Coordinates of C-alpha atoms in Angstrom, one line a residue:
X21 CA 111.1 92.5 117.8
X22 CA 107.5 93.6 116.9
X23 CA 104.6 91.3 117.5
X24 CA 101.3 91.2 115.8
X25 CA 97.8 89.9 117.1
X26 CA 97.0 89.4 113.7
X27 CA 97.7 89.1 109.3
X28 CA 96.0 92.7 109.0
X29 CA 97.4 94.4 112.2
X30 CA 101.2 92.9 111.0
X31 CA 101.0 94.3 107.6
X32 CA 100.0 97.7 109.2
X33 CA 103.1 97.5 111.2
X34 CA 105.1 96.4 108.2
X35 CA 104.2 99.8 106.7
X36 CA 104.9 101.9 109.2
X37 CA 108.3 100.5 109.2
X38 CA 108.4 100.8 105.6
X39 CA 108.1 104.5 105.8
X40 CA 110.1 105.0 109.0
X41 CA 112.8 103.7 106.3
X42 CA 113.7 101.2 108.8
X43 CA 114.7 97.1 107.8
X44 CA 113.2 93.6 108.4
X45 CA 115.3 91.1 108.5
X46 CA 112.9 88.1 109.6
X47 CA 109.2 87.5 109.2
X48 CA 107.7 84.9 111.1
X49 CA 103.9 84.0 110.7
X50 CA 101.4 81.3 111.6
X51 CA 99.6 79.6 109.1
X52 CA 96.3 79.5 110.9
X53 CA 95.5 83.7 111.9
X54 CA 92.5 85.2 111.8
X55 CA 91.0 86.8 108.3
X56 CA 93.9 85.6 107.1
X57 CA 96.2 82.6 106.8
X58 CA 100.1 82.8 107.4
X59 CA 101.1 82.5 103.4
X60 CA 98.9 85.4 102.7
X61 CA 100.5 87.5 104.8
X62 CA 103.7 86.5 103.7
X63 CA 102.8 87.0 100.1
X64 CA 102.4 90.6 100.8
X65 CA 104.8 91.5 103.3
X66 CA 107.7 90.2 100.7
X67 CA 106.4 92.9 98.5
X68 CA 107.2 95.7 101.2
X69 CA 110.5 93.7 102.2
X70 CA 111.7 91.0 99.5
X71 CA 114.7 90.2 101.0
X72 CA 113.6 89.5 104.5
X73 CA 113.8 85.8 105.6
X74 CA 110.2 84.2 105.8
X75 CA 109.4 81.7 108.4
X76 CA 106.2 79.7 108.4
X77 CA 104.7 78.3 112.1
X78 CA 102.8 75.1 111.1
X79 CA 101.2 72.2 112.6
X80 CA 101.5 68.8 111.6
X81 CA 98.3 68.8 109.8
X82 CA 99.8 71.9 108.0
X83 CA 103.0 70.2 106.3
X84 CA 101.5 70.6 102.5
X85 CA 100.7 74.7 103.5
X86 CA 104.4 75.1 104.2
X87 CA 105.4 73.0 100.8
X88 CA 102.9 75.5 99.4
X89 CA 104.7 78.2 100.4
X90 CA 107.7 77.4 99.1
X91 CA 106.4 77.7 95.8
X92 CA 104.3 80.4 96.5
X93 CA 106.6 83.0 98.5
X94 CA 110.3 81.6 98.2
X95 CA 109.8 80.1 101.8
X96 CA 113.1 80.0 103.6
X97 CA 111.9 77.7 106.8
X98 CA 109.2 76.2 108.4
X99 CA 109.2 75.5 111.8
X100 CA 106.6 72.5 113.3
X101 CA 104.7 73.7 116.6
X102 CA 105.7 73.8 119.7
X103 CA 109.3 74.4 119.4
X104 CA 110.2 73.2 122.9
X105 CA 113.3 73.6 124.0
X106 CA 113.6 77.0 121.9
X107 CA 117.6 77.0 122.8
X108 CA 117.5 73.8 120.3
X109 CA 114.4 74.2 117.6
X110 CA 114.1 78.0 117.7
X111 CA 116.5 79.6 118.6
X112 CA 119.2 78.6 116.3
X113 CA 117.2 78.8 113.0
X114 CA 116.4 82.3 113.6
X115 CA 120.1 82.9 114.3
X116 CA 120.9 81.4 110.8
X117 CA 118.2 83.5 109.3
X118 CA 119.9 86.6 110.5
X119 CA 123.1 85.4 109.3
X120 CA 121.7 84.8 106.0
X121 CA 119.8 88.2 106.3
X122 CA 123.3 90.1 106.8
X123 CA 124.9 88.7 103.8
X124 CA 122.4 90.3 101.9
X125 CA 120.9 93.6 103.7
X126 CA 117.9 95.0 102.0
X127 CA 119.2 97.9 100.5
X128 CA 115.4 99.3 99.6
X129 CA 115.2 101.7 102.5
X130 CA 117.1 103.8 100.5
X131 CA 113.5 104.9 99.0
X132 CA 113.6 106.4 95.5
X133 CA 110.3 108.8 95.1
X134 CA 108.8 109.9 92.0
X135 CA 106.8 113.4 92.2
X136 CA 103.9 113.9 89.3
X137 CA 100.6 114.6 88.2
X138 CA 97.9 112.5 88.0
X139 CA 97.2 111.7 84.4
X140 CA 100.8 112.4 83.1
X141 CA 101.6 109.9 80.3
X142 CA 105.0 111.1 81.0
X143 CA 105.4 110.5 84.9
X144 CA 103.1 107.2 84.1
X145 CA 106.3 105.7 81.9
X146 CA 108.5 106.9 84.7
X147 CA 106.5 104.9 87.3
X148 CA 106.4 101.8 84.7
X149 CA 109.6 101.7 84.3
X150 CA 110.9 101.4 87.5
X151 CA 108.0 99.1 88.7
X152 CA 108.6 96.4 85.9
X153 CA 112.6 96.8 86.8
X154 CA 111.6 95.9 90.5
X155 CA 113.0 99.0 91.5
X156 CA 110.8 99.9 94.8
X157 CA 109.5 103.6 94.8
X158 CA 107.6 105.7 96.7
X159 CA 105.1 107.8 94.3
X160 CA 104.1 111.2 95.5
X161 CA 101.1 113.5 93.9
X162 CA 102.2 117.1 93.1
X163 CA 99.6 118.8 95.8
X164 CA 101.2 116.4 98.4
X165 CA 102.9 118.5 101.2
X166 CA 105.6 116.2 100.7
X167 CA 106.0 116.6 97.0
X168 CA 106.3 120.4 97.6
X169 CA 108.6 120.4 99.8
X170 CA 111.1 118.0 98.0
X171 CA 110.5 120.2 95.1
X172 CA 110.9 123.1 97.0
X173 CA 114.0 121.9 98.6
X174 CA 115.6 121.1 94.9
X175 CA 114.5 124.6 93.9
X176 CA 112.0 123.0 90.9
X177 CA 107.8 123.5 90.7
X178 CA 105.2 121.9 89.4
X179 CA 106.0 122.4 86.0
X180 CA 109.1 120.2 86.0
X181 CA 107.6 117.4 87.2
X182 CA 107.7 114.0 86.3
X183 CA 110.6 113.9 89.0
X184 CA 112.8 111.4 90.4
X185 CA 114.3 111.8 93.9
X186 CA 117.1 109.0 94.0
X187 CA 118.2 107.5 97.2
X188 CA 120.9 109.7 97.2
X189 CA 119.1 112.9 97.9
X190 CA 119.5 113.6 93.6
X191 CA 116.9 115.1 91.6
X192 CA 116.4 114.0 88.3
X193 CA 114.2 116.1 86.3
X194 CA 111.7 114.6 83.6
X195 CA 114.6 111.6 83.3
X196 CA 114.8 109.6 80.4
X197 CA 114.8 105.7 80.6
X198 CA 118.7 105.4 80.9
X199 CA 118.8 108.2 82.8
X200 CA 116.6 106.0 85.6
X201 CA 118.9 103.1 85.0
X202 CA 122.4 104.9 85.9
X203 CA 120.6 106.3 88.9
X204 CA 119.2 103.3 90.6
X205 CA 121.8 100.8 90.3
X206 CA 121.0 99.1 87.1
X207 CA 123.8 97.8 84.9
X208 CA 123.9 99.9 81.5
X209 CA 128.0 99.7 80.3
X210 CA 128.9 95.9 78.8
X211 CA 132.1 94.8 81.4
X212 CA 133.8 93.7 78.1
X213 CA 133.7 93.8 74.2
X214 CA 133.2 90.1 73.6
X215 CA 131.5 87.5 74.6
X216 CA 130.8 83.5 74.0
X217 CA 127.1 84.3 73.7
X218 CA 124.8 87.6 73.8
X219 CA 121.2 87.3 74.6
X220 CA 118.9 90.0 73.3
X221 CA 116.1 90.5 75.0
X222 CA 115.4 89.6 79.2
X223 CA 112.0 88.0 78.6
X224 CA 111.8 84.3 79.9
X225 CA 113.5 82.8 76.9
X226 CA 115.9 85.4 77.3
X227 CA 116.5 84.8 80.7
X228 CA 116.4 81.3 80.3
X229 CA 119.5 81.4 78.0
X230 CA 121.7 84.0 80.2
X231 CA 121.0 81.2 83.2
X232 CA 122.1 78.0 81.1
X233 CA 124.7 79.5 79.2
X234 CA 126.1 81.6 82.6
X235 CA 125.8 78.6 84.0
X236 CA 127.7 76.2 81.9
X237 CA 130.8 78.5 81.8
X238 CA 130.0 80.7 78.6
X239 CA 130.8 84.4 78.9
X240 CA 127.4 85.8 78.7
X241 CA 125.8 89.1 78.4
X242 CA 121.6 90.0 78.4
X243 CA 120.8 93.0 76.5
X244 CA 117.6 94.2 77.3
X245 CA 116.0 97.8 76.0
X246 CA 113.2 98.4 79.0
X247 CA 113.1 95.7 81.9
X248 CA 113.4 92.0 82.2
X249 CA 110.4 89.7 82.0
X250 CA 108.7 90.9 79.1
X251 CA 105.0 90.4 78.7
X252 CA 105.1 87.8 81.7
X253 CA 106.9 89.8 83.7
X254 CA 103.4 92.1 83.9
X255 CA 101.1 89.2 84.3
X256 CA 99.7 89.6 87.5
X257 CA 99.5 85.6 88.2
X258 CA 100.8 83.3 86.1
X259 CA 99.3 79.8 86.9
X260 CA 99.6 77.2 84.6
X261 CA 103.8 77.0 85.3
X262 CA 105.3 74.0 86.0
X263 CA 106.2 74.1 89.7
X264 CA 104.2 76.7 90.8
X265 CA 100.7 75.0 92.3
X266 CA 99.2 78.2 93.2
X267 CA 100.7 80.5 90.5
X268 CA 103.5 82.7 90.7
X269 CA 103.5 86.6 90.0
X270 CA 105.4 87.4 86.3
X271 CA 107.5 90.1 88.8
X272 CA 108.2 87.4 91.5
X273 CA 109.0 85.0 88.5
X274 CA 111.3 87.5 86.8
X275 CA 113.2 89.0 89.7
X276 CA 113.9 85.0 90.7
X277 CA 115.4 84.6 86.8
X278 CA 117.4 87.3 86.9
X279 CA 119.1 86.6 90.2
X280 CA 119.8 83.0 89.6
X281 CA 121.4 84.3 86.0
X282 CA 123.1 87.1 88.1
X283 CA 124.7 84.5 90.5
X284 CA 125.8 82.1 88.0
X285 CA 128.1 85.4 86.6
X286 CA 125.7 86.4 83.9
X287 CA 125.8 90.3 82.4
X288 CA 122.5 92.2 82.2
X289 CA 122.7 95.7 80.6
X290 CA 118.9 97.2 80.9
X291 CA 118.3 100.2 78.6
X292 CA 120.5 99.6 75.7
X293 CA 118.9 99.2 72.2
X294 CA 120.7 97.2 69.8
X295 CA 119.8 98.5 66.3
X296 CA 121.6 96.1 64.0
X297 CA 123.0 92.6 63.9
X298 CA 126.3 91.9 61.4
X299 CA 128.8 88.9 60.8
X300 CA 131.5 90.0 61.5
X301 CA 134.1 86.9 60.2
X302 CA 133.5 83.3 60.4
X303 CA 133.5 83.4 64.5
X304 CA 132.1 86.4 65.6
X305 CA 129.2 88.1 65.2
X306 CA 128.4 92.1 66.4
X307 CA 125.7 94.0 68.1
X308 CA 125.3 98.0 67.5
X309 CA 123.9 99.9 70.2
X310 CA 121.6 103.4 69.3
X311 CA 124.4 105.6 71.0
X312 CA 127.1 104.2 68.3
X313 CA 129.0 101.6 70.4
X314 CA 129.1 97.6 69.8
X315 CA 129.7 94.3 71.4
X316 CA 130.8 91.4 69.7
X317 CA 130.4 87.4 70.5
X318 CA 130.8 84.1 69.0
X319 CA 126.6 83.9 69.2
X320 CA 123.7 85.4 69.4
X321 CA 120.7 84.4 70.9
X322 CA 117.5 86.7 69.9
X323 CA 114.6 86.4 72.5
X324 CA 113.1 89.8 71.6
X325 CA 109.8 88.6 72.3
X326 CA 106.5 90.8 70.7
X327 CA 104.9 93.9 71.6
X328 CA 101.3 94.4 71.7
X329 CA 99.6 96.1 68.5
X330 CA 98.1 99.0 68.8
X331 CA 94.2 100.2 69.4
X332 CA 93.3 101.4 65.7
X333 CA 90.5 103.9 67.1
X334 CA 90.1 107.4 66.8
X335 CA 91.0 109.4 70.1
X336 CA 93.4 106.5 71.6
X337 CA 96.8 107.4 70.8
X338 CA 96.9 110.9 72.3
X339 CA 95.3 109.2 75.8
X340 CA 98.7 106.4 75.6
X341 CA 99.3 106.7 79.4
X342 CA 96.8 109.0 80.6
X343 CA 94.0 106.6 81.0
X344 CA 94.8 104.2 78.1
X345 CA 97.5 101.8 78.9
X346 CA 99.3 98.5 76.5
X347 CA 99.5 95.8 79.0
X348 CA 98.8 95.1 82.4
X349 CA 100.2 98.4 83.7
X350 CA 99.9 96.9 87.8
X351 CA 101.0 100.3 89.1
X352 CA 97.8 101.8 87.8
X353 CA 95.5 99.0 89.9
X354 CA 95.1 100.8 93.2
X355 CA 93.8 103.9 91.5
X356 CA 91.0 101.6 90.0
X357 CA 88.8 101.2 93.5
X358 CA 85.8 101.1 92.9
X359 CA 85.5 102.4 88.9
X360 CA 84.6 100.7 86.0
X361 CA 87.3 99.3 83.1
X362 CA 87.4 98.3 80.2
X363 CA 90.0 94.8 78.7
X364 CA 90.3 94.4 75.5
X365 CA 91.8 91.3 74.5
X366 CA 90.8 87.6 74.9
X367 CA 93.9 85.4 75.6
X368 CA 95.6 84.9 78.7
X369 CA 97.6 88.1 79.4
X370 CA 93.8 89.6 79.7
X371 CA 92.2 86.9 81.4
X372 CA 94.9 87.5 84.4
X373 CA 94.6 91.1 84.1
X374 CA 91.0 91.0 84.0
X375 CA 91.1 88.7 87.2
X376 CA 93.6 90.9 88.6
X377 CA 91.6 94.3 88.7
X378 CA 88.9 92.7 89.8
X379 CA 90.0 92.8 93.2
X380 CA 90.2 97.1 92.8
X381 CA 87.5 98.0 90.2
X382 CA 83.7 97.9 91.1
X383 CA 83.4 95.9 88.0
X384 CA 85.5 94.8 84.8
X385 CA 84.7 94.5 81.1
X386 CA 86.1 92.0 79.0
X387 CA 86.1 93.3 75.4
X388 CA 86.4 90.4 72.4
X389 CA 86.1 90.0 68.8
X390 CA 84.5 86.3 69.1
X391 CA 81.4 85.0 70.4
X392 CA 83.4 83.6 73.6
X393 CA 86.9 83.3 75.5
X394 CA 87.7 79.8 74.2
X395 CA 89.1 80.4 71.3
X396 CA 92.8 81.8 73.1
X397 CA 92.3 81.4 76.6
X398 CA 93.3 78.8 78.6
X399 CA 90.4 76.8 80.6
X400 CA 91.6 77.0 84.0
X401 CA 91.5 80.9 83.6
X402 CA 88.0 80.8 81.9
X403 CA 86.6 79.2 85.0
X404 CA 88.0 81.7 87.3
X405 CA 86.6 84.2 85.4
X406 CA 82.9 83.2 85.5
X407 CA 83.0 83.1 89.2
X408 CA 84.3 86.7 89.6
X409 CA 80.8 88.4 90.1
X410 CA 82.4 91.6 89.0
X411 CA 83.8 90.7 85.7
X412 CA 81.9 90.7 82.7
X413 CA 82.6 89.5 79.2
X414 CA 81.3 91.4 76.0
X415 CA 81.6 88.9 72.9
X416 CA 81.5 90.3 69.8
X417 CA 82.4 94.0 70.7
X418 CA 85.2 96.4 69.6
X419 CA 86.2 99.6 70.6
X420 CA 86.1 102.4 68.0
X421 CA 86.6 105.4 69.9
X422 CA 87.8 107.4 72.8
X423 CA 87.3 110.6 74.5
X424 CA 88.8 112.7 76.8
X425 CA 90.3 116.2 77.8
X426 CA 93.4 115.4 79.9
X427 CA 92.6 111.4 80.4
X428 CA 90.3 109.1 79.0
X429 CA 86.5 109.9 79.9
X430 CA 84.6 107.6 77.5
X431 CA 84.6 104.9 74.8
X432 CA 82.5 104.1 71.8
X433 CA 82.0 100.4 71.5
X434 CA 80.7 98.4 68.4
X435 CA 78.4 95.6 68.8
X436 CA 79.6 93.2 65.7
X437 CA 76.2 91.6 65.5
X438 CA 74.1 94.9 64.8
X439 CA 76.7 97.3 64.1
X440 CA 75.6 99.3 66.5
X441 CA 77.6 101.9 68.6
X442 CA 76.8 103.0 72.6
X443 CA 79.0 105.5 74.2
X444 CA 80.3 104.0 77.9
X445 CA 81.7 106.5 80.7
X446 CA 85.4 105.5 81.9
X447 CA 89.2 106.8 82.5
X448 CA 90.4 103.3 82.1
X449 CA 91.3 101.0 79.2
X450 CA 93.3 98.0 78.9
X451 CA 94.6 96.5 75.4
X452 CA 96.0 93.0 75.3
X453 CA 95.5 92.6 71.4
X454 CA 98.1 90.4 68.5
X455 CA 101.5 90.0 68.5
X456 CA 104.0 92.4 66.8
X457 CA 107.7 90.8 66.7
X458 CA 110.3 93.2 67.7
X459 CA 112.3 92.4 64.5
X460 CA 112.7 95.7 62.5
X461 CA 116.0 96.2 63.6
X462 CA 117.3 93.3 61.9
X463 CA 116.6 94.4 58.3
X464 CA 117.8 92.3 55.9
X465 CA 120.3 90.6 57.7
X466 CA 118.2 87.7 59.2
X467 CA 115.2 85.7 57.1
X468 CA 111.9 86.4 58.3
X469 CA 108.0 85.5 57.3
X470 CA 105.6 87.2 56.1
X471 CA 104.6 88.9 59.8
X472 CA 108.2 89.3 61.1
X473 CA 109.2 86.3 63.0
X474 CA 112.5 85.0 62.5
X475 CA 112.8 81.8 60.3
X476 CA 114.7 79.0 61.9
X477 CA 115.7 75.0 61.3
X478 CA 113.6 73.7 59.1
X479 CA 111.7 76.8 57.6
X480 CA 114.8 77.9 56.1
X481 CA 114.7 74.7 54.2
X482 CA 113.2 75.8 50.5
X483 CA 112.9 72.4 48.3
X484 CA 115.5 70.9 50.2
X485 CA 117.4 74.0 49.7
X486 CA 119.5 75.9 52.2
X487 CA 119.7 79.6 52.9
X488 CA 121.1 82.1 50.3
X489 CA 124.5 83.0 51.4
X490 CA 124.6 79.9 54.0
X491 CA 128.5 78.6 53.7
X492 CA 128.4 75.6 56.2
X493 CA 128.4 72.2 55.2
X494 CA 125.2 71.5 57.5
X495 CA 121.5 72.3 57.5
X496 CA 120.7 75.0 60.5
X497 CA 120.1 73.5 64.0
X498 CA 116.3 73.8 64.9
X499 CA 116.2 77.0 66.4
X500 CA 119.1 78.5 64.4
X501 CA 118.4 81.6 62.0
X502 CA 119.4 82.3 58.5
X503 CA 122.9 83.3 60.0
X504 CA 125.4 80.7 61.6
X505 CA 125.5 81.3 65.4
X506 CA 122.5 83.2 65.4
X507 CA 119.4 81.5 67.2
X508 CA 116.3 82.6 68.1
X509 CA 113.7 81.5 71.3
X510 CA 110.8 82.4 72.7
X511 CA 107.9 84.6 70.6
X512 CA 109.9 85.8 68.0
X513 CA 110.3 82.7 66.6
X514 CA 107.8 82.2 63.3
X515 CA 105.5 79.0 64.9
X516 CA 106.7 79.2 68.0
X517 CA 104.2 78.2 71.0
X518 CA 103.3 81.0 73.1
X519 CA 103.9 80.3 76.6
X520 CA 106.3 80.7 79.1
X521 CA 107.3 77.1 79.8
X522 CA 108.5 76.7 76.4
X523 CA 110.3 80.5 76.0
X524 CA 112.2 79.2 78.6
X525 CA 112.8 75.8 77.1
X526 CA 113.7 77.0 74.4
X527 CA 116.3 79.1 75.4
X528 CA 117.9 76.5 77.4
X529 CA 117.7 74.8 74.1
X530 CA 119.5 77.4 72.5
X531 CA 122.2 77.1 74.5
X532 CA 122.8 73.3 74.1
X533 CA 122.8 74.2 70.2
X534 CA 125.6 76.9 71.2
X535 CA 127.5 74.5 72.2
X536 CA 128.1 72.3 69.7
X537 CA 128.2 75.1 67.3
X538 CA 131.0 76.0 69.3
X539 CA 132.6 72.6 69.2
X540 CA 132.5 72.7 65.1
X541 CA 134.2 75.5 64.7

């Protein structure tokens, strides 16, 4: 047992067991400490061990913080002060709490550690990828003593570097994505060859359908090509959630989807990049992998989500990862203290990111093409944002350049009212700009508008008309594509609303639609 006097000197003792590679298996915290309050602390320590049972001390006067908390940091109890006799009102919940605890031990001390340079677009992806897969690691420099002498010890230098050290004393040497996956315990070989429904793509309408569908007794599988939660799965907080009163992180959000769609029996295969869609018969319709193989189901759910466009500006591409980054990139925040970056973007994904650095960077600039942040961002979040002192908004300003030798050193920006350019000193830049569909795989096999989104319902519907080469005697079910048993939820659907409450409504929709597909047939 290891006490604290306070929030700050308990998460110092939190780390130090963190890197002793030692477990917690119960946290407990009062909600009134000094410089900070009980749920803070919790909030963070979770991060170091997410699997530890958290106990909040309140008062009577306290009973809404510890409803809070459940929201906020998966509260497992809260315990009302004093707790006299302890034998009866302490004594046993902690018991339980271990019990719990053992079911589930946290299996993190087995520390993974990546060794790499700096500004390495290369060890940066390596670092991304396990981050957004909730994969904890420990990341180590190259002129760290430790670094060289893990690389010592594997007989590698410098040179091969980015490097992954698994838990199992492994070195994996500049590892591709799948390599990561096989190595740290993520699923990458389907269990079977068919399935009642397969879900492409693990963003939240993707998850949402692998949780209804797993749920309801359908043999499912998510297919996802780089980590679950998509673009809200890097959102730093996400706030305007039903059930969540003071936000919930996308990586707290995601993690909580995929073990609820885990313990209803779902599949989830991460790294596997299905590169065609085909109807295979009446009932079944097949997925092709890159590496050749395929999985076939009765239905297909496609929650591919979209990808951020590009930065068309002279100098960016080459700096992808060394100092220009597409998305929130949360690993990179820490190195931020104190320095100046640059947003560019003006809907919410930058708004939270924006609010997000702030707490690192000496100040942040918020790059858009309007003459405000109304046009795409939500109120609540413009009203944070103008009383960050340390975030500042630039309407009507692009970026048209970047320099740098081995990372970003400076932008060019374009004032859209005078056309005029200034050059600005920085090594960081954020783009949160459009929405590309991830739809080119499909080809020709599914209908899609003009900008890639995948037709569905209704807007198949041509003068009354139904999709060439559609056989049933029905119209398509709302969110049902131009092939029978194919739906589509979330982003890539053409007019869909962009937000996470209805991705994930959406793909429980999808499922109920499954069904009584099913039943026709």
């Amino acid at each position: 047992m290891v006490r604290a006097e306070s929030g700050d000197s308990a998460l110092e003792a939190i780390r130090e067991i963190k890197l002793r590679g030692e477990q917690v298996a119960v946290m407990l915290a009062d909600y009134r400490m000094p410089h900070m309050n009980g749920i803070q602390f919790l909030e963070q320590a979770m991060e170091f061990f997410p699997l530890a049972r958290r106990v909040l001390l309140t008062a009577y006067a306290d009973t809404d913080a510890a409803i809070d908390a459940i929201n906020l940091v998966d509260l497992d109890h809260y315990l009302l002060k004093p707790w006299n006799p302890p034998e009866e009102k302490l004594y046993p919940v902690v018991d339980a709490l271990l019990d719990a605890w053992l079911a589930t031990p946290d299996t993190s001390i087995q520390e993974t550690r990546v060794i790499g340079h700096r500004w390495s677009a290369p060890s940066f992806a390596v670092r991304d990828f396990l981050a957004r897969n909730l994969v904890p690691y420990r990341w180590l420099l190259t002129d760290d003593p430790e670094a060289a002498r893990l690389l010592a010890a594997a007989g590698l230098t410098e040179a091969d570097v980015p490097v992954v050290v698994t838990p199992d004393g492994k070195s994996l040497v500049k590892p591709t994505e799948a390599d990561l996956a096989a190595h740290v315990g993520l699923s990458t070989t389907p269990a079977s060859e068919f399935y009642d429904v397969a879900v492409v793509g693990a963003g939240p309408a993707g998850l949402g359908a692998a949780v209804y569908g797993a749920s309801e007794g359908l043999r499912t599988v998510l297919v996802e090509q780089r980590a679950t939660g998509g673009q809200a799965g890097q959102s730093s907080r996400i706030e305007n959630y039903l059930g969540f009163p003071n936000g919930v992180s996308g990586a707290q959000l995601t993690d909580r989807a995929r073990r609820q769609a885990l313990r209803f029996g779902a599949e989830l295969l991460t790294t596997r990049e299905v590169v065609g869609l085909e109807g295979g018969g009446t009932t079944t319709r097949l997925l092709r992998f890159g590496d050749g193989t395929a999985i076939a189901a009765h239905t297909v759910v496609l929650a591919t989500g979209v990808s951020y466009r590009r930065l068309d500006a002279p100098g960016l591409d080459e700096l992808t990862g060394r100092g220009v980054f597409y998305g929130s990139a949360s690993t990179e925040a820490p190195s931020c203290a104190d320095q100046e970056i640059y947003i560019v973007g003006g809907a919410n994904s930058a708004g939270q990111a924006a609010v997000y650095f702030s707490h690192y960077a000496r100040r942040v600039h918020i790059l858009v093409r309007g003459d405000d942040l109304s046009r795409s961002m939500s109120h609540y979040l413009i009203d944070q944002i103008k009383d960050v002192p340390n975030i500042e908004v630039h309407p009507r300003t692009t970026v048209v350049g970047g320099e740098g030798s081995d990372h970003l050193e400076r932008l060019t920006l374009c004032d859209g009212r005078t056309g005029t350019t200034r050059t600005v000193d920085t090594s960081w830049l954020f783009v949160f700009i459009g929405a590309e569909p991830r739809t080119d795989w499909l080809g020709d096999a599914i209908a899609r508008d003009r900008h890639g989104f995948v037709l569905t319902g209704p807007d198949l519907l041509a003068e009354g008309r139904r999709p060439a080469g559609w056989a049933l005697p029905r119209d398509p079910y709302h969110l049902e594509s131009s092939m029978p048993g194919v739906f589509a939820a979330g982003d890539v659907r053409s007019d869909s609303v962009k937000r996470v409450a209805s991705a994930v409504g959406e793909g429980a929709m999808a499922v109920s639609l499954i069904h009584r597909y099913l039943e026709a047939q």
